[in-house]
């Protein structure tokens, strides 16, 4: 393993690296031992705190899997609405007409500046007051989806805009030269190529959407995956074990989503429909930060 | 329309002040932790690299809400780490700062790592030819340039952090989002006014940050 920062290690450097490794290992082991001993003191390592997740199928069928289902449902609905809406807003921001470009830009900047949690709280109050037809048991889902859509459509709009702008100028010129109209240029030339460039950015945004559904559980009463922690730890009094298992489920789902996306990206790239440009993280504001 | 502000019932400025404090403390915490993580991820010691990679990937894929609730239910209530806080208010605030720093540190680390990649190879080679060690190359030559290159991405991380502090409402920290939740419940007839106030508050917090740091980023950029 070589890098900009260091050479292939010689005999001295190898010894030094071994010392660093040993020191790091000792520090890490000390920290781990300390945490584990505190956990053992508070009886958090007892087998009966962790065994329900393996032996008692009801933990999964009653709490975790329905919770995961609700998380995926809220995430999927929000993605399905936010993706096309975001694409529309992104294209609107690129419009040649100021009367389209400016208001769309204002909307996008406004919703990007507001925390998604506030949009969810607003959504919840909005449905209580103006749409009483939404009954109280489905209201949390509506509120969470509303908040997620408003916020993420704005972020996706920025991704789409950056994706289209990342294409070489010659693409538009060539489309014009063969007599395509603006709409045709966008639909047949720019968007298909931009999609490949946008894929990594879009998928990290989908991960953000999935993670953000957890906000609905703690503050708006959505019965999603994280909210399952209350019922499980009430039944088995194993707060830490439950939180660890729930975190692992989130990590597994998000990891699967990311892996699927990089596989997709490879496929799309191989079909040679794109310029091969990849959107750098810095080009899109909220990605670098993974706004939660 | 805005008469509920005159009643003195709601401490609007106080709530936003908590938001600002959460942001500042977590920004410092995540900058320190993120730099340490980035150092580990580029270090010549495979074990440190593995730890850095594992930490970043695990924490980034966990919802921030889970980290904050975990710090409150798990760390504080179950294990008894109260971060030295004596009152409920103090403890909640410190736990939120801890979780926000642990989460945001991963984004700072990734931004810094991409900044390290912008430093030309020749610089590190020249530094090594002068006999500087890995640690010296990193702290004297590479990181100062990397920091200047990543001010704009770090500004975005800071803006996202400002918005993310609202998640602290989940453990009852009295910041802006918690007050907004209380206000929309009590002042249902002024829903849009309440939302407008909080939206404006966040615009006032995030827009100057972006503009100021964008200006700084342009000024200090290393011309190549």
Coordinates of C-alpha atoms in Angstrom, one line a residue:
Chain A
X1 CA 0.0 0.0 0.0
X2 CA 1.6 3.3 -1.1
X3 CA 0.2 6.8 -1.0
X4 CA 1.1 10.4 -1.7
X5 CA 1.9 10.8 2.0
X6 CA 4.4 8.0 2.6
X7 CA 6.8 5.7 0.7
X8 CA 6.9 1.9 0.5
X9 CA 8.1 1.2 4.1
X10 CA 11.7 0.3 4.6
X11 CA 12.9 -1.8 7.5
X12 CA 12.8 1.1 9.9
X13 CA 9.4 2.3 8.8
X14 CA 8.1 -1.2 9.1
X15 CA 9.2 -1.4 12.7
X16 CA 7.7 2.0 13.4
X17 CA 4.4 1.0 11.8
X18 CA 4.3 -2.1 14.0
X19 CA 4.8 0.0 17.1
X20 CA 2.0 2.4 16.0
X21 CA -0.3 -0.6 15.3
X22 CA 0.5 -2.0 18.8
X23 CA -0.1 1.3 20.5
X24 CA -3.4 1.8 18.6
X25 CA -4.5 -1.7 19.4
X26 CA -3.8 -1.2 23.1
X27 CA -5.7 2.1 23.2
X28 CA -8.6 0.6 21.3
X29 CA -8.7 -2.5 23.5
X30 CA -8.6 -0.3 26.6
X31 CA -11.5 1.8 25.4
X32 CA -13.5 -1.3 24.4
X33 CA -12.7 -3.0 27.7
X34 CA -13.8 0.1 29.6
X35 CA -17.1 0.4 27.7
X36 CA -17.8 -3.3 28.0
X37 CA -17.0 -3.3 31.8
X38 CA -19.4 -0.4 32.3
X39 CA -22.0 -2.2 30.3
X40 CA -21.4 -5.4 32.3
X41 CA -21.8 -3.4 35.5
X42 CA -25.2 -2.2 34.4
X43 CA -26.1 -5.8 33.3
X44 CA -26.3 -4.8 29.6
X45 CA -24.2 -7.7 28.5
X46 CA -26.4 -10.4 30.1
X47 CA -27.4 -13.0 27.7
X48 CA -31.1 -12.4 28.2
X49 CA -30.8 -8.9 26.9
X50 CA -29.4 -10.0 23.5
X51 CA -30.9 -13.5 23.1
X52 CA -34.5 -12.3 22.2
X53 CA -33.2 -11.2 18.9
X54 CA -32.1 -14.7 18.1
X55 CA -34.4 -17.0 20.0
X56 CA -37.7 -15.0 20.1
X57 CA -39.1 -14.6 16.7
X58 CA -41.8 -12.3 18.0
X59 CA -39.3 -9.4 18.4
X60 CA -38.9 -9.5 14.7
X61 CA -42.4 -10.3 13.5
X62 CA -44.2 -8.0 16.0
X63 CA -41.9 -5.0 16.2
X64 CA -38.8 -4.8 14.0
X65 CA -40.1 -6.0 10.6
X66 CA -43.3 -4.0 10.7
X67 CA -41.2 -1.0 11.7
X68 CA -38.8 -1.6 8.9
X69 CA -41.8 -2.0 6.6
X70 CA -43.2 1.4 7.7
X71 CA -39.7 3.0 7.2
X72 CA -39.4 1.6 3.7
X73 CA -43.0 2.6 2.9
X74 CA -42.5 6.2 4.0
X75 CA -39.2 6.4 2.3
X76 CA -40.5 4.8 -1.0
X77 CA -43.5 7.1 -1.2
X78 CA -41.3 10.2 -0.5
X79 CA -38.8 9.1 -3.2
X80 CA -41.5 8.4 -5.8
X81 CA -42.9 11.9 -5.3
X82 CA -39.7 13.8 -4.7
X83 CA -37.7 12.4 -7.7
X84 CA -40.0 13.6 -10.5
X85 CA -40.9 16.8 -8.6
X86 CA -37.2 17.5 -8.1
X87 CA -36.4 16.8 -11.7
X88 CA -39.1 19.3 -12.8
X89 CA -37.9 22.0 -10.4
X90 CA -34.3 21.4 -11.5
X91 CA -35.2 21.8 -15.2
X92 CA -37.3 24.9 -14.2
X93 CA -34.3 26.5 -12.6
X94 CA -32.4 26.1 -15.9
X95 CA -35.2 27.7 -17.9
X96 CA -34.5 30.5 -20.3
X97 CA -37.5 32.4 -19.1
X98 CA -36.9 34.6 -16.0
X99 CA -40.5 34.2 -14.9
X100 CA -40.0 30.5 -14.5
X101 CA -36.4 30.5 -13.4
X102 CA -36.6 33.0 -10.6
X103 CA -39.7 31.8 -8.7
X104 CA -38.5 28.1 -9.0
X105 CA -35.1 29.2 -7.7
X106 CA -36.7 31.0 -4.8
X107 CA -38.8 27.9 -3.9
X108 CA -35.8 25.6 -4.1
X109 CA -33.5 27.8 -2.0
X110 CA -36.3 28.3 0.6
X111 CA -37.0 24.7 1.2
X112 CA -33.3 23.8 1.2
X113 CA -32.7 26.3 4.0
X114 CA -35.3 24.9 6.4
X115 CA -34.6 21.8 8.5
X116 CA -36.6 18.8 7.3
X117 CA -37.9 18.3 10.9
X118 CA -39.6 21.7 10.8
X119 CA -41.2 20.9 7.5
X120 CA -42.6 17.6 9.0
X121 CA -44.0 19.5 12.1
X122 CA -45.5 22.0 9.7
X123 CA -47.0 19.2 7.6
X124 CA -48.5 17.5 10.6
X125 CA -50.1 20.8 11.9
X126 CA -51.3 21.5 8.3
X127 CA -53.1 18.3 8.0
X128 CA -54.8 18.7 11.4
X129 CA -56.1 22.1 10.5
X130 CA -56.8 22.1 6.8
X131 CA -57.3 18.4 5.8
X132 CA -59.3 16.8 8.5
X133 CA -60.1 13.9 6.2
X134 CA -56.6 12.6 7.0
X135 CA -57.4 10.5 10.1
X136 CA -55.0 10.7 13.1
X137 CA -53.6 7.1 12.6
X138 CA -52.4 7.8 9.1
X139 CA -51.5 11.5 9.8
X140 CA -47.9 10.8 10.9
X141 CA -47.1 9.1 7.6
X142 CA -48.6 12.0 5.6
X143 CA -46.7 14.5 7.7
X144 CA -43.4 12.7 7.3
X145 CA -43.8 12.2 3.6
X146 CA -44.8 15.9 3.2
X147 CA -41.7 17.1 5.0
X148 CA -39.4 14.6 3.1
X149 CA -40.9 15.6 -0.3
X150 CA -40.6 19.3 0.2
X151 CA -37.0 19.2 1.4
X152 CA -35.7 16.5 -0.8
X153 CA -37.4 17.7 -4.0
X154 CA -35.4 20.9 -3.5
X155 CA -32.2 19.0 -3.0
X156 CA -32.8 16.8 -6.0
X157 CA -33.5 19.8 -8.1
X158 CA -30.0 21.1 -7.3
X159 CA -28.6 17.7 -8.2
X160 CA -30.4 17.7 -11.5
X161 CA -29.3 21.2 -12.2
X162 CA -25.6 20.4 -11.4
X163 CA -25.8 17.2 -13.5
X164 CA -27.1 19.0 -16.6
X165 CA -24.6 21.9 -16.1
X166 CA -21.7 19.3 -15.8
X167 CA -22.3 18.2 -19.4
X168 CA -20.0 19.7 -22.1
X169 CA -21.4 22.8 -23.8
X170 CA -21.0 21.2 -27.2
X171 CA -23.8 18.7 -26.5
X172 CA -26.4 21.5 -26.5
X173 CA -24.7 23.1 -29.6
X174 CA -24.8 19.9 -31.5
X175 CA -28.4 19.3 -30.7
X176 CA -29.2 22.8 -31.9
X177 CA -27.2 22.3 -35.0
X178 CA -29.4 19.3 -36.1
X179 CA -32.5 21.4 -35.4
X180 CA -33.7 20.1 -32.1
X181 CA -36.0 22.3 -30.0
X182 CA -35.1 23.3 -26.4
X183 CA -37.5 20.6 -25.0
X184 CA -36.1 17.9 -27.3
X185 CA -32.5 18.8 -26.4
X186 CA -33.4 18.5 -22.7
X187 CA -35.3 15.2 -23.0
X188 CA -33.3 13.4 -25.7
X189 CA -29.7 14.7 -25.2
X190 CA -29.1 16.3 -21.8
X191 CA -31.2 14.4 -19.3
X192 CA -30.2 10.8 -20.3
X193 CA -26.5 11.8 -20.0
X194 CA -27.0 13.8 -16.8
X195 CA -28.7 10.8 -15.1
X196 CA -25.5 8.8 -15.2
X197 CA -23.5 11.6 -13.8
X198 CA -26.1 12.2 -11.1
X199 CA -26.6 8.5 -10.0
X200 CA -24.1 8.6 -7.1
X201 CA -25.4 11.9 -5.8
X202 CA -29.0 10.8 -6.2
X203 CA -28.5 7.6 -4.3
X204 CA -26.8 9.3 -1.4
X205 CA -29.9 11.5 -1.3
X206 CA -32.1 8.4 -1.2
X207 CA -30.1 7.1 1.8
X208 CA -30.7 10.5 3.4
X209 CA -34.5 10.1 2.8
X210 CA -34.5 6.7 4.4
X211 CA -32.6 7.8 7.4
X212 CA -34.8 10.9 7.9
X213 CA -37.9 8.8 8.3
X214 CA -36.5 8.1 11.8
X215 CA -37.4 11.7 12.7
X216 CA -41.1 10.9 12.3
X217 CA -40.8 8.1 14.9
X218 CA -39.4 10.1 17.7
X219 CA -41.4 13.3 17.2
X220 CA -44.5 12.7 15.2
X221 CA -45.6 9.2 16.2
X222 CA -44.8 7.3 13.1
X223 CA -44.4 3.6 13.9
X224 CA -41.2 3.2 12.0
X225 CA -38.1 1.1 12.7
X226 CA -36.5 3.4 15.3
X227 CA -39.8 3.8 17.2
X228 CA -39.9 0.0 17.7
X229 CA -37.1 0.5 20.2
X230 CA -39.6 1.8 22.8
X231 CA -41.8 -1.3 22.7
X232 CA -38.9 -3.8 22.6
X233 CA -37.0 -2.2 25.4
X234 CA -40.2 -1.9 27.4
X235 CA -40.8 -5.6 27.1
X236 CA -37.3 -6.9 27.5
X237 CA -35.6 -3.9 29.3
X238 CA -32.6 -4.1 26.9
X239 CA -32.3 -0.5 25.6
X240 CA -28.7 -0.8 24.3
X241 CA -29.1 -4.2 22.7
X242 CA -32.2 -3.0 20.9
X243 CA -30.6 0.3 19.6
X244 CA -27.6 -1.7 18.4
X245 CA -29.7 -4.2 16.5
X246 CA -31.8 -1.3 15.0
X247 CA -28.7 0.5 13.9
X248 CA -27.4 -2.6 12.2
X249 CA -30.7 -3.0 10.3
X250 CA -30.4 0.6 9.1
X251 CA -26.8 0.1 8.1
X252 CA -27.6 -3.1 6.2
X253 CA -30.5 -1.5 4.3
X254 CA -28.5 1.6 3.4
X255 CA -25.5 -0.4 2.4
X256 CA -27.6 -2.6 0.1
X257 CA -29.1 0.6 -1.5
X258 CA -25.6 2.0 -2.1
X259 CA -24.2 -1.3 -3.4
X260 CA -27.2 -1.6 -5.8
X261 CA -26.6 1.9 -7.0
X262 CA -22.9 1.4 -7.8
X263 CA -23.8 -1.8 -9.6
X264 CA -26.4 0.2 -11.6
X265 CA -23.9 2.9 -12.3
X266 CA -21.4 0.4 -13.7
X267 CA -24.1 -1.0 -16.0
X268 CA -25.3 2.4 -17.2
X269 CA -21.7 3.5 -17.8
X270 CA -20.9 0.3 -19.7
X271 CA -23.8 1.0 -22.1
X272 CA -21.8 4.0 -23.2
X273 CA -24.7 6.4 -23.3
X274 CA -22.9 9.0 -21.2
X275 CA -19.9 11.2 -21.3
X276 CA -18.6 9.4 -18.2
X277 CA -18.5 12.5 -16.1
X278 CA -19.3 11.9 -12.5
X279 CA -20.7 14.6 -10.3
X280 CA -18.1 15.6 -7.7
X281 CA -19.5 15.8 -4.2
X282 CA -18.6 19.5 -3.9
X283 CA -20.7 20.4 -6.9
X284 CA -23.9 19.7 -4.9
X285 CA -24.2 21.4 -1.6
X286 CA -26.2 19.1 0.6
X287 CA -24.5 15.9 -0.5
X288 CA -21.3 16.6 1.1
X289 CA -23.1 17.2 4.3
X290 CA -25.6 14.4 4.0
X291 CA -28.2 16.6 5.6
X292 CA -30.2 14.4 8.0
Chain B
X1 CA -51.6 37.8 13.3
X2 CA -48.4 37.9 15.3
X3 CA -50.0 38.8 18.7
X4 CA -48.8 35.5 20.2
X5 CA -45.3 37.0 20.2
X6 CA -46.4 39.7 22.6
X7 CA -47.7 37.4 25.3
X8 CA -44.2 36.6 26.5
X9 CA -45.2 33.0 26.7
X10 CA -42.6 31.9 24.2
X11 CA -38.9 32.4 24.4
X12 CA -38.1 32.6 20.7
X13 CA -34.7 34.2 21.0
X14 CA -33.7 31.8 23.8
X15 CA -34.6 28.8 21.6
X16 CA -32.6 30.1 18.7
X17 CA -29.7 30.9 21.0
X18 CA -29.7 27.2 22.1
X19 CA -29.7 26.3 18.4
X20 CA -26.7 28.5 17.8
X21 CA -24.8 27.1 20.8
X22 CA -25.5 23.6 19.8
X23 CA -24.2 24.4 16.3
X24 CA -21.0 26.1 17.6
X25 CA -20.0 23.4 20.2
X26 CA -20.8 20.6 17.7
X27 CA -18.9 22.4 14.9
X28 CA -15.7 22.5 17.1
X29 CA -16.2 18.9 18.3
X30 CA -16.8 17.6 14.8
X31 CA -13.9 19.5 13.3
X32 CA -11.5 18.0 15.9
X33 CA -12.9 14.5 15.6
X34 CA -13.1 14.7 11.8
X35 CA -9.5 15.8 11.5
X36 CA -8.4 12.9 13.7
X37 CA -10.5 10.5 11.6
X38 CA -9.1 11.9 8.4
X39 CA -5.5 11.5 9.8
X40 CA -6.3 7.9 10.6
X41 CA -7.8 7.2 7.2
X42 CA -4.6 8.4 5.3
X43 CA -2.1 7.0 7.8
X44 CA 0.4 4.3 6.9
X45 CA -0.9 2.0 9.7
X46 CA -3.4 -0.5 8.2
X47 CA -5.3 -1.0 11.5
X48 CA -5.9 2.8 11.9
X49 CA -7.1 3.0 8.3
X50 CA -9.5 0.1 8.9
X51 CA -10.9 1.7 12.0
X52 CA -11.4 5.0 10.3
X53 CA -13.1 3.4 7.3
X54 CA -15.3 1.2 9.5
X55 CA -16.3 4.1 11.7
X56 CA -17.2 6.5 8.8
X57 CA -19.2 3.8 7.0
X58 CA -21.1 2.6 10.0
X59 CA -21.9 6.0 11.5
X60 CA -22.9 7.6 8.2
X61 CA -25.4 4.9 7.5
X62 CA -27.1 5.3 10.9
X63 CA -29.8 7.9 11.3
X64 CA -28.7 10.9 13.4
X65 CA -32.0 10.5 15.3
X66 CA -30.8 7.1 16.5
X67 CA -27.4 8.4 17.6
X68 CA -29.0 11.2 19.6
X69 CA -31.7 9.0 21.2
X70 CA -29.0 6.4 21.8
X71 CA -26.8 8.9 23.6
X72 CA -29.8 9.8 25.8
X73 CA -31.4 6.4 26.4
X74 CA -28.3 4.3 26.2
X75 CA -25.3 6.3 27.4
X76 CA -27.0 8.5 29.9
X77 CA -30.1 6.7 31.3
X78 CA -28.8 3.1 31.0
X79 CA -25.0 3.4 31.5
X80 CA -25.0 6.6 33.6
X81 CA -22.7 8.8 31.5
X82 CA -24.1 12.3 32.1
X83 CA -21.2 14.2 30.5
X84 CA -20.8 16.1 33.8
X85 CA -24.2 17.7 33.5
X86 CA -26.1 18.2 36.7
X87 CA -29.5 19.3 35.5
X88 CA -31.7 17.6 32.9
X89 CA -31.2 20.6 30.6
X90 CA -27.4 20.5 30.8
X91 CA -27.2 16.8 30.3
X92 CA -29.5 16.8 27.3
X93 CA -27.5 19.6 25.7
X94 CA -24.1 17.9 26.2
X95 CA -25.4 14.5 24.9
X96 CA -26.8 16.2 21.8
X97 CA -23.4 17.9 21.2
X98 CA -21.7 14.5 21.6
X99 CA -24.0 12.8 19.1
X100 CA -23.9 15.6 16.6
X101 CA -20.1 15.7 16.7
X102 CA -19.8 11.9 16.3
X103 CA -22.1 12.1 13.3
X104 CA -20.8 15.3 11.6
X105 CA -17.2 14.3 12.2
X106 CA -17.6 11.6 9.5
X107 CA -18.6 14.3 6.9
X108 CA -15.7 16.5 8.0
X109 CA -13.4 13.5 7.6
X110 CA -14.6 12.8 4.1
X111 CA -14.4 16.5 3.0
X112 CA -10.8 16.7 4.4
X113 CA -9.8 13.5 2.7
X114 CA -10.9 14.8 -0.7
X115 CA -9.0 18.0 0.2
X116 CA -5.9 15.9 0.8
X117 CA -6.3 14.5 -2.7
X118 CA -6.1 18.0 -4.2
X119 CA -2.5 18.5 -2.9
X120 CA -0.1 17.6 -5.7
X121 CA 2.0 14.5 -5.2
X122 CA 5.2 16.5 -5.9
X123 CA 4.7 18.5 -2.7
X124 CA 4.6 15.4 -0.4
X125 CA 7.6 14.0 -2.4
X126 CA 9.6 17.1 -1.9
X127 CA 8.7 17.2 1.8
X128 CA 9.8 13.6 2.2
X129 CA 13.0 14.3 0.2
X130 CA 13.8 16.9 2.9
X131 CA 13.5 14.1 5.5
X132 CA 10.1 15.0 7.0
X133 CA 8.2 12.2 8.7
X134 CA 4.6 11.1 7.8
X135 CA 3.3 13.2 10.7
X136 CA 5.3 16.3 9.7
X137 CA 4.3 15.9 6.0
X138 CA 0.7 15.7 7.1
X139 CA 0.6 18.6 9.6
X140 CA 3.0 21.0 8.0
X141 CA 2.6 20.5 4.3
X142 CA -0.6 18.7 3.4
X143 CA -3.3 19.6 5.9
X144 CA -2.8 23.4 5.8
X145 CA -3.4 23.3 2.0
X146 CA -6.2 20.7 2.3
X147 CA -8.0 22.9 4.8
X148 CA -7.9 25.8 2.4
X149 CA -9.2 23.7 -0.4
X150 CA -12.2 22.4 1.6
X151 CA -13.6 25.5 3.2
X152 CA -16.5 25.5 0.7
X153 CA -17.5 21.9 1.4
X154 CA -16.9 22.4 5.1
X155 CA -19.3 25.4 4.9
X156 CA -21.9 23.0 3.5
X157 CA -21.3 20.6 6.4
X158 CA -21.7 23.5 8.8
X159 CA -25.0 24.5 7.3
X160 CA -26.2 21.0 7.4
X161 CA -25.1 20.8 11.0
X162 CA -27.1 23.9 11.8
X163 CA -30.2 22.3 10.4
X164 CA -29.4 19.0 12.0
X165 CA -29.4 20.5 15.5
X166 CA -33.2 20.4 15.3
X167 CA -33.0 16.7 15.8
X168 CA -31.9 17.4 19.4
X169 CA -35.6 18.1 20.0
X170 CA -36.0 14.3 20.1
X171 CA -34.4 14.2 23.5
X172 CA -36.1 17.4 24.7
X173 CA -33.4 20.0 24.2
X174 CA -35.2 23.3 24.2
X175 CA -34.1 24.5 20.8
X176 CA -36.0 26.0 17.8
X177 CA -37.7 22.9 16.5
X178 CA -39.1 21.9 19.9
X179 CA -40.5 25.4 20.5
X180 CA -42.0 25.4 17.0
X181 CA -43.7 22.1 17.8
X182 CA -45.1 23.6 21.0
X183 CA -46.2 26.8 19.2
X184 CA -48.0 25.1 16.3
X185 CA -50.0 23.0 18.8
X186 CA -51.0 26.1 20.9
X187 CA -51.4 28.6 18.2
X188 CA -53.1 26.5 15.5
X189 CA -54.8 29.5 13.9
X190 CA -51.5 31.2 13.2
X191 CA -49.8 28.2 11.7
X192 CA -48.3 30.0 8.7
X193 CA -47.1 32.9 10.8
X194 CA -45.3 30.5 13.2
X195 CA -43.8 28.5 10.4
X196 CA -42.7 31.7 8.7
X197 CA -40.9 32.9 11.8
X198 CA -38.9 29.7 12.2
X199 CA -38.2 29.5 8.5
X200 CA -36.9 33.1 8.6
X201 CA -34.8 32.3 11.6
X202 CA -33.1 29.4 9.8
X203 CA -32.6 31.5 6.7
X204 CA -30.9 34.1 8.8
X205 CA -28.6 31.5 10.4
X206 CA -27.7 29.6 7.2
X207 CA -27.5 32.2 4.5
X208 CA -24.8 34.4 6.1
X209 CA -22.7 31.3 6.9
X210 CA -22.8 30.2 3.3
X211 CA -22.0 33.7 1.9
X212 CA -19.2 34.4 4.5
X213 CA -17.5 31.1 4.1
X214 CA -17.9 31.2 0.3
X215 CA -16.1 34.5 0.3
X216 CA -13.3 33.2 2.6
X217 CA -13.0 30.1 0.5
X218 CA -12.3 32.2 -2.6
X219 CA -9.8 34.4 -0.7
X220 CA -7.7 31.6 0.7
X221 CA -7.8 29.2 -2.2
X222 CA -4.4 28.0 -3.2
X223 CA -3.8 29.1 -6.8
X224 CA -2.3 26.3 -8.8

